[in-house]
XYZ file of C-alpha atoms in Angstrom:
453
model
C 0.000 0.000 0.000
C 0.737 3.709 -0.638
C 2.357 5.913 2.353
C -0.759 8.484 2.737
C -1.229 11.550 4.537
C -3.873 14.654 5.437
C -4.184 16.497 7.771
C -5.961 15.478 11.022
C -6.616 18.219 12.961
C -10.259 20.528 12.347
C -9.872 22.977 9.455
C -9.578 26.728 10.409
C -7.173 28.695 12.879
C -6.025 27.234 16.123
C -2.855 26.622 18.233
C -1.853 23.527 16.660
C -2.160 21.214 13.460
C -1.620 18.174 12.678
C -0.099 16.494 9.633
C -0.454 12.487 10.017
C 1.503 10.264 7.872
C 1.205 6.670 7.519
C 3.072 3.971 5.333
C 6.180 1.580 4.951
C 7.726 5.183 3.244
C 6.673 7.409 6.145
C 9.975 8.004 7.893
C 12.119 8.424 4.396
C 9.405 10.785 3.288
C 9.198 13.063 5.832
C 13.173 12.886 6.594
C 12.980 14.816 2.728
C 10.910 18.143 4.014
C 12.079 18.194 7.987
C 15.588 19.352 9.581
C 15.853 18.861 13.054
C 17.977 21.005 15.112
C 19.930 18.505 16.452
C 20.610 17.596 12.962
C 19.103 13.669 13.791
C 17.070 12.042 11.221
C 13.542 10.274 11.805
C 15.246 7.051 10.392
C 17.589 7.582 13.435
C 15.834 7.923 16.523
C 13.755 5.132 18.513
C 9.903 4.962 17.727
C 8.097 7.298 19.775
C 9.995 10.015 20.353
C 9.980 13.332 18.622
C 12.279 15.478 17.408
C 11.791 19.801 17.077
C 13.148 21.645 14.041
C 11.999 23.119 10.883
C 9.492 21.926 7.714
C 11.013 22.980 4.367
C 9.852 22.928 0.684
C 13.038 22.729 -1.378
C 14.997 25.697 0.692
C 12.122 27.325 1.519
C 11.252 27.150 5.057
C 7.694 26.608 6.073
C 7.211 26.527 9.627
C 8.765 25.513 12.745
C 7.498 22.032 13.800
C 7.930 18.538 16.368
C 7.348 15.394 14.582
C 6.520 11.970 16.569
C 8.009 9.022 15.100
C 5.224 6.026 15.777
C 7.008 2.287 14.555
C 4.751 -0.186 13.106
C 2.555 -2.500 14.362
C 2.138 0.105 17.446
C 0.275 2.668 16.159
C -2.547 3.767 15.125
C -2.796 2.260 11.669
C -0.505 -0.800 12.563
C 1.896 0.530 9.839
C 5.115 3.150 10.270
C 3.317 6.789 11.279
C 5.169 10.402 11.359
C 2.697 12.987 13.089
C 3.707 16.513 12.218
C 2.494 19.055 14.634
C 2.759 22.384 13.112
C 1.378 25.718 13.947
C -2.286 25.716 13.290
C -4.027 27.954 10.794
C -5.623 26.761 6.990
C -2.337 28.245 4.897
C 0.420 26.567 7.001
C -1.095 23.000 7.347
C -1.946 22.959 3.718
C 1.311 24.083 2.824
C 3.284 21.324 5.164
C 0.810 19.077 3.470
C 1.572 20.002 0.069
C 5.968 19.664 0.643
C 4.287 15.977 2.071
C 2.682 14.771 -0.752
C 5.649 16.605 -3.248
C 7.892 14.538 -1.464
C 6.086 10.660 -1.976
C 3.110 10.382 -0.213
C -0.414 10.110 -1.925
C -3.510 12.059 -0.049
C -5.679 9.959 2.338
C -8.878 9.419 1.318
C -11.908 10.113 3.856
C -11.697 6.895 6.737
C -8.298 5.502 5.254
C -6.413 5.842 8.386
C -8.788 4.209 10.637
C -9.989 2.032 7.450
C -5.920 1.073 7.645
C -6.445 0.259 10.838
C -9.178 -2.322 10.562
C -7.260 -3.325 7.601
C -4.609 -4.308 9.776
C -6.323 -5.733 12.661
C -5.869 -2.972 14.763
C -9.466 -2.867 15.588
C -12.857 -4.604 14.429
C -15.650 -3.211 12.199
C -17.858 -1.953 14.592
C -14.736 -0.370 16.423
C -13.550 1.762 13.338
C -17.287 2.994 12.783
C -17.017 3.691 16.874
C -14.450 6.246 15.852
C -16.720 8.560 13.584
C -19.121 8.369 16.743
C -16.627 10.115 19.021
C -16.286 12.834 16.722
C -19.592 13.396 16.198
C -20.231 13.440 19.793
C -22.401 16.593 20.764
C -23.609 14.892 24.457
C -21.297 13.090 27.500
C -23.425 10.452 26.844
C -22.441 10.042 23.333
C -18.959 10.377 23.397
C -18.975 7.621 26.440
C -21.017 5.581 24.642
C -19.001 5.545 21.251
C -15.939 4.804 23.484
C -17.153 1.940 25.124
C -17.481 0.497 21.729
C -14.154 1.665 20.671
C -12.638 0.136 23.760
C -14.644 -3.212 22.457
C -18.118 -3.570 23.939
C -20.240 -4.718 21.437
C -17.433 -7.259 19.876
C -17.094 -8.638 23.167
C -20.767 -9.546 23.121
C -20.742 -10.620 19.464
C -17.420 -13.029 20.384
C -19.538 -14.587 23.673
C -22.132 -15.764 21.690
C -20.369 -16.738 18.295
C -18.147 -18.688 20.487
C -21.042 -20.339 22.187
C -22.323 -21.174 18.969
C -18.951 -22.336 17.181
C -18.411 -24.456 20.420
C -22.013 -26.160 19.621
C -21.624 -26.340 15.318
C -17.737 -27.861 15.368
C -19.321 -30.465 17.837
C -22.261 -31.122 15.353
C -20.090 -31.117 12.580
C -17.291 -33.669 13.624
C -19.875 -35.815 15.626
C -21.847 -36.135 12.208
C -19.008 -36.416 9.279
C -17.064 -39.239 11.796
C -19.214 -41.252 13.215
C -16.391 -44.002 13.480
C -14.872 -41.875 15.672
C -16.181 -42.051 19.528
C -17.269 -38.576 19.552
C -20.143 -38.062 22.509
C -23.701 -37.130 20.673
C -24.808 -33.069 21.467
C -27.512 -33.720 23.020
C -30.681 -31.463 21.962
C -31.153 -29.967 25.226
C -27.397 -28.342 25.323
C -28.059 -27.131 21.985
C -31.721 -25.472 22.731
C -30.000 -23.637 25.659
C -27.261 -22.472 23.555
C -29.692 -21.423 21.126
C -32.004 -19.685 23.157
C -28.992 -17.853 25.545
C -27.712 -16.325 21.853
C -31.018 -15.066 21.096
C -31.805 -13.179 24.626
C -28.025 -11.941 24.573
C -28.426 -10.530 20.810
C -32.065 -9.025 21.630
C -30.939 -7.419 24.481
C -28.454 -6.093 21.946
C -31.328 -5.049 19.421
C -33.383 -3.216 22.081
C -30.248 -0.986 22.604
C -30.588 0.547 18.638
C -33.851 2.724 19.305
C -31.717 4.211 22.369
C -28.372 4.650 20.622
C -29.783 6.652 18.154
C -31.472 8.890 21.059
C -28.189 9.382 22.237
C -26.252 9.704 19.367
C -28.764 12.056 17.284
C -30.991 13.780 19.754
C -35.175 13.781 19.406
C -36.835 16.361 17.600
C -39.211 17.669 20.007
C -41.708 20.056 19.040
C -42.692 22.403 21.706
C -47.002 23.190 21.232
C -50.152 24.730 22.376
C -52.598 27.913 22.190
C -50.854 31.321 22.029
C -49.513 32.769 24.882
C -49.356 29.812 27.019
C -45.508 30.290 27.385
C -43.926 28.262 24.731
C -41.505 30.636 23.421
C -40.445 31.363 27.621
C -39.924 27.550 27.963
C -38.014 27.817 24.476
C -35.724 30.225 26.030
C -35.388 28.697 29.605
C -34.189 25.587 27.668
C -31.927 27.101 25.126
C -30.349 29.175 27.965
C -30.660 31.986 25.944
C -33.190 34.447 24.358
C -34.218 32.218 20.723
C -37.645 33.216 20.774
C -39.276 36.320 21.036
C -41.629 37.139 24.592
C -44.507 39.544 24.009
C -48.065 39.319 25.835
C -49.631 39.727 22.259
C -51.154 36.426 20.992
C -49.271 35.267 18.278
C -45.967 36.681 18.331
C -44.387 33.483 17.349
C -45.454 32.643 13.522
C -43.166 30.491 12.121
C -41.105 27.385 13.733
C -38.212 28.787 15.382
C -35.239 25.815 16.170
C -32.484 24.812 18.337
C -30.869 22.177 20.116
C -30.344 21.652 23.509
C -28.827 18.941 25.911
C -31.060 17.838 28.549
C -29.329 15.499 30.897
C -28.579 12.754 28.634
C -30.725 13.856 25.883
C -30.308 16.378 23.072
C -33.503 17.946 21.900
C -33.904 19.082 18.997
C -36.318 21.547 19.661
C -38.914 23.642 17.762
C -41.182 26.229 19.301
C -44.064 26.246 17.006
C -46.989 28.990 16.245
C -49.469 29.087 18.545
C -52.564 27.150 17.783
C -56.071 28.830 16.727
C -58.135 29.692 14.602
C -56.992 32.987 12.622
C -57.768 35.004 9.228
C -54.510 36.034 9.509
C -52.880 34.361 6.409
C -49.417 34.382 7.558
C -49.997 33.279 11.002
C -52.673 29.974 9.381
C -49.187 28.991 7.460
C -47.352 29.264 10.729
C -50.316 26.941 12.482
C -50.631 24.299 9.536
C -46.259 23.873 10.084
C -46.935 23.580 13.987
C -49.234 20.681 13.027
C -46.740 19.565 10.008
C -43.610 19.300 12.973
C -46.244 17.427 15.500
C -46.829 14.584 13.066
C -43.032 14.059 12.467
C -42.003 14.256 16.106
C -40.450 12.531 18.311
C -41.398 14.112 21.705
C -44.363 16.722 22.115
C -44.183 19.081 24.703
C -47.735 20.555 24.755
C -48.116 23.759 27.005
C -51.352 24.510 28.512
C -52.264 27.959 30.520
C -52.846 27.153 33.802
C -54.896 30.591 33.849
C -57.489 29.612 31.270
C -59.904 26.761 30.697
C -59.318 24.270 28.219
C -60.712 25.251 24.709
C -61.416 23.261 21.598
C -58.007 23.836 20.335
C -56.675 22.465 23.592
C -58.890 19.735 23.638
C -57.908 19.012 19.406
C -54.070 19.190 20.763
C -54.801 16.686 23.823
C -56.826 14.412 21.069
C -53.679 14.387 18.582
C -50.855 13.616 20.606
C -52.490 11.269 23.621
C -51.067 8.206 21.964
C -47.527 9.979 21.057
C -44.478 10.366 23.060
C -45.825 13.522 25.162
C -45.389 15.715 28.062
C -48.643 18.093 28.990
C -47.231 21.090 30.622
C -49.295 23.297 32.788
C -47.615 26.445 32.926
C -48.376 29.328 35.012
C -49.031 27.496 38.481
C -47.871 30.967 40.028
C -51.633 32.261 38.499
C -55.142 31.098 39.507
C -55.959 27.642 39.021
C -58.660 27.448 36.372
C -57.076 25.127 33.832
C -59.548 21.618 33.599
C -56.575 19.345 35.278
C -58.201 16.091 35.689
C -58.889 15.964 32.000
C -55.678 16.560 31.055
C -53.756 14.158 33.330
C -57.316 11.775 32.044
C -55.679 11.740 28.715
C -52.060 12.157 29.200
C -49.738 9.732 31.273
C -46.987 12.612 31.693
C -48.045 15.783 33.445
C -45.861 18.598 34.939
C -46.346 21.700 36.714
C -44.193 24.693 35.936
C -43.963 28.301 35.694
C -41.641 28.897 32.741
C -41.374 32.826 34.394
C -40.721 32.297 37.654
C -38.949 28.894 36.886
C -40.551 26.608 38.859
C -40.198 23.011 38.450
C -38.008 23.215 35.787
C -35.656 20.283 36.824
C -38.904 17.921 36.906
C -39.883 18.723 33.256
C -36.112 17.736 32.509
C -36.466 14.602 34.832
C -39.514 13.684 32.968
C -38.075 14.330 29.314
C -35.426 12.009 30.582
C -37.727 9.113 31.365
C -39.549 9.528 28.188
C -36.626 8.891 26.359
C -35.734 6.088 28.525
C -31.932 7.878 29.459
C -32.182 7.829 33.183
C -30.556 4.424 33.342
C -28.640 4.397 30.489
C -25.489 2.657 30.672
C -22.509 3.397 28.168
C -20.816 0.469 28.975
C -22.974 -2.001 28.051
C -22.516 -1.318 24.770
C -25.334 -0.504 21.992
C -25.592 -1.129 18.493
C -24.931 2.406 16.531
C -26.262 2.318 12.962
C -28.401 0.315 11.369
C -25.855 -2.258 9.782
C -25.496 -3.398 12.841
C -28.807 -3.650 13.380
C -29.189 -5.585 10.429
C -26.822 -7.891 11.104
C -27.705 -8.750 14.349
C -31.151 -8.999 13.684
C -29.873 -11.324 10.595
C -28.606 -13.304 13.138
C -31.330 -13.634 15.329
C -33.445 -14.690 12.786
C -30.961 -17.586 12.340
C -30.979 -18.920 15.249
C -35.175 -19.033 15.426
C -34.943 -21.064 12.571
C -32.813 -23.554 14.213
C -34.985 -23.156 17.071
C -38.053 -24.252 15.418
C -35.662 -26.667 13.172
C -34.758 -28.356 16.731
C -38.248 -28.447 17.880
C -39.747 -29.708 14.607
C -37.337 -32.910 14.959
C -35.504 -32.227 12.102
C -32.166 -33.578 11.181
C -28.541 -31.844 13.018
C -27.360 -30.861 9.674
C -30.586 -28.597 9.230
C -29.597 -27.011 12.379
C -25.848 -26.592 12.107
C -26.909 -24.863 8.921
C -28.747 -22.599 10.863
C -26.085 -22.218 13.562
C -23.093 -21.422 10.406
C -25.813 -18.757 9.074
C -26.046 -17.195 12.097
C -21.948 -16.901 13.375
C -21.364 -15.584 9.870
C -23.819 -12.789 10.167
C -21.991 -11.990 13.444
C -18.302 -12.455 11.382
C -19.949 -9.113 9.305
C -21.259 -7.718 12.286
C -17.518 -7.388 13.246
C -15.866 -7.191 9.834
C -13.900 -10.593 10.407
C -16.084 -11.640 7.221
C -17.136 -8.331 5.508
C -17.824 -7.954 1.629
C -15.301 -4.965 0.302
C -18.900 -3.162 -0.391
C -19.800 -3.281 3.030
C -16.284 -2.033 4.395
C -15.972 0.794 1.473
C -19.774 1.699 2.927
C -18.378 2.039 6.649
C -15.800 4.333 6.030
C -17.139 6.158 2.822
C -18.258 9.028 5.568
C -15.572 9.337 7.854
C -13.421 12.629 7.642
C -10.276 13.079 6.321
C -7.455 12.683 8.417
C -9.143 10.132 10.244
């Protein structure tokens, strides 16, 4: 393979960039455009050190710089690595970039180095994807969770049961093609508990998916209800800042106005809607009909009700629509006279709070609650979850597998049938992992990845 390079660090100005270099050539390249001071070579020194001097193209100097010699198979890619950090800003990394590639190296496509990596059994499939994951990150929970699947989570659990399985087909398989041999018989019962411990192990693993991509790409959550019943106050108390503009005249707020927020372990993608009503107001009936537009494609509805006035038909339409939805009825304005009908809200919505968005009441209990909705409060990183939906697929691939030899087993029919079953299902798990991955499905992994990584 080609020595590659790009660079690695965010584009734009900072304190530092990087300039990562990977190949058999990576050491004679970069010995072409860097002079140390101490007048050593990168060829010279021991692996993991680094060396301060200068970057040059032809006698040009570019920029002062350390380089970090990294000797394969320990690094990142498994292969010989120079990392050139350089001062950071767009002109001077592309420029140390350019005397790299003028000297021998080719330019890294998006993913190679961590593509390299996999390549090179420096980490499994769902480890290199894992990467992308941490730096996307935009929660805690995220970036923990992506980790623990870097640092091997979801392999682990893929190994435990393809070795359970393995253990049970190479048993089937030898007792069946030598029967001369005095190999003990499997008996059906070992094999139905095998069977059915892979399948609660890899639905455990499926249930995970709907919460991974929770915490991974946040819920759009539309915030919803009559005008002036405080949505564009709870919009702000969210956001932390003033998004949406506060006026007592009914409705201010005429078109969808959208942020994100992080709410514990949950990011919200939130939109604070027109109010709803019935208007001649053109403008402001567009503004309603996209309230009721982002309600239907929601994931969470936050519907606001005035604890200061009684329910009216559009309150009573709004409770109608989104009863059987992922929903939290807010009655705002406890502060005021109670004259808001409560019992048939909390009648026809499991999840009530009581706030005042102005005076900030209860605040932390709407956040508690958006938490449970989303089914966060006991989320644990480390158990690992499945991140994208080819791993979905493949797992539930495999799962469908093994019912087959389930009902195979339990329909009496012969152990060949079943070890068929078993094979299908521990090479679904061999993609799952990349140990047995088409070069389609391996292109598709890392065809998004960033440069440099």
């Amino acid at each position: 393979m080609s020595t590659i390079a790009a660079i690695s660090t965010a584009q734009g100005q900072g304190g530092i960039g990087v300039i990562r270099v990977s190949g058999e050539q990576a050491f004679t390249i970069v010995d072409k455009i860097f002079k140390s001071v101490s007048g050593k070579k990168i060829m010279e020194i021991k692996g993991y050190t680094a060396l301060f001097g200068h970057i040059y193209n032809n006698e040009e100097v570019l920029d002062e710089a350390v380089v970090l010699k990294y000797v394969a198979p320990k690094s990142f890619t498994g292969e010989n690595v120079v990392e050139i950090s350089c001062h950071g800003g767009m002109y001077i990394t592309k420029e140390v970039l350019n005397a790299v590639i003028m000297a021998g190296a080719s330019l890294a496509e998006p993913g190679e180095f961590t593509k390299r990596a996999y390549l090179n059994g420096k980490m499994d499939l769902t480890e290199a994807e894992s990467v992308m994951d941490i730096i996307s990150a935009k929660s805690k929970s995220a970036a923990r969770a992506a980790l623990f699947v870097k640092d091997g989570a979801l392999f682990k659990k893929s190994q435990q049961v393809k070795q359970l399985l393995l253990d049970k087909a190479a048993h089937l398989s030898a007792w069946a093609d030598y029967p001369e041999e005095d190999i003990p018989e499997v008996s059906e019962d070992s094999i139905m508990e095998a069977i059915e411990e892979s399948i609660s192990i890899l639905e455990k693993l499926l249930s995970t998916y709907d919460m991974g991509q929770v915490v991974k790409e946040g819920i759009d959550t539309v915030i919803a209800g009559r005008p002036n019943a405080g949505k564009s106050t709870l919009m702000n108390l969210l956001v932390g800042r003033e998004k949406s503009i506060v006026t007592n005249i009914a409705g201010t707020t005429r078109d969808v106005v959208e942020d994100t927020v992080l709410v514990g372990n949950v990011m919200l993608k939130l939109s604070d809607t027109a109010g709803i009503r019935d208007t001649d107001n053109e403008i402001e009936k567009i503004g309603v009909q996209k309230t009721f537009d982002k309600i239907n494609g929601a994931g969470l509805v936050i519907a606001l009700f005035d604890n200061n006035e009684e329910l009216n038909s559009e309150d009573i339409d709004l409770i109608n629509k989104i009863k059987d939805m992922p929903c939290i009825a807010v009655i705002n304005k406890i502060d005021l006279e109670d004259k808001v009908d409560k019992k048939y809200i909390t009648d026809n919505i499991e999840n009530v709070v009581y706030i005042s968005a102005k005076q900030q009441d209860n605040i932390d209990e709407l956040k508690n609650m958006i938490e449970k909705i989303a089914g966060t409060e006991d989320f644990d990183p480390s158990a690992g979850i499945i991140a994208n939906e080819r791993q979905r697929n493949a797992i539930r691939n495999a799962v469908n597998s093994l019912y087959e030899a389930k009902e195979s087993l339990a329909m009496g029919m012969t152990m060949d049938a079943i070890t068929v079953s078993l094979q299908e299902t521990i090479d679904y798990l061999l993609e799952l992992t990349g140990e047995k991955a088409g070069e389609e499905i391996v292109d598709s992994v890392f065809h998004n990845f960033c440069v440099g990584k």
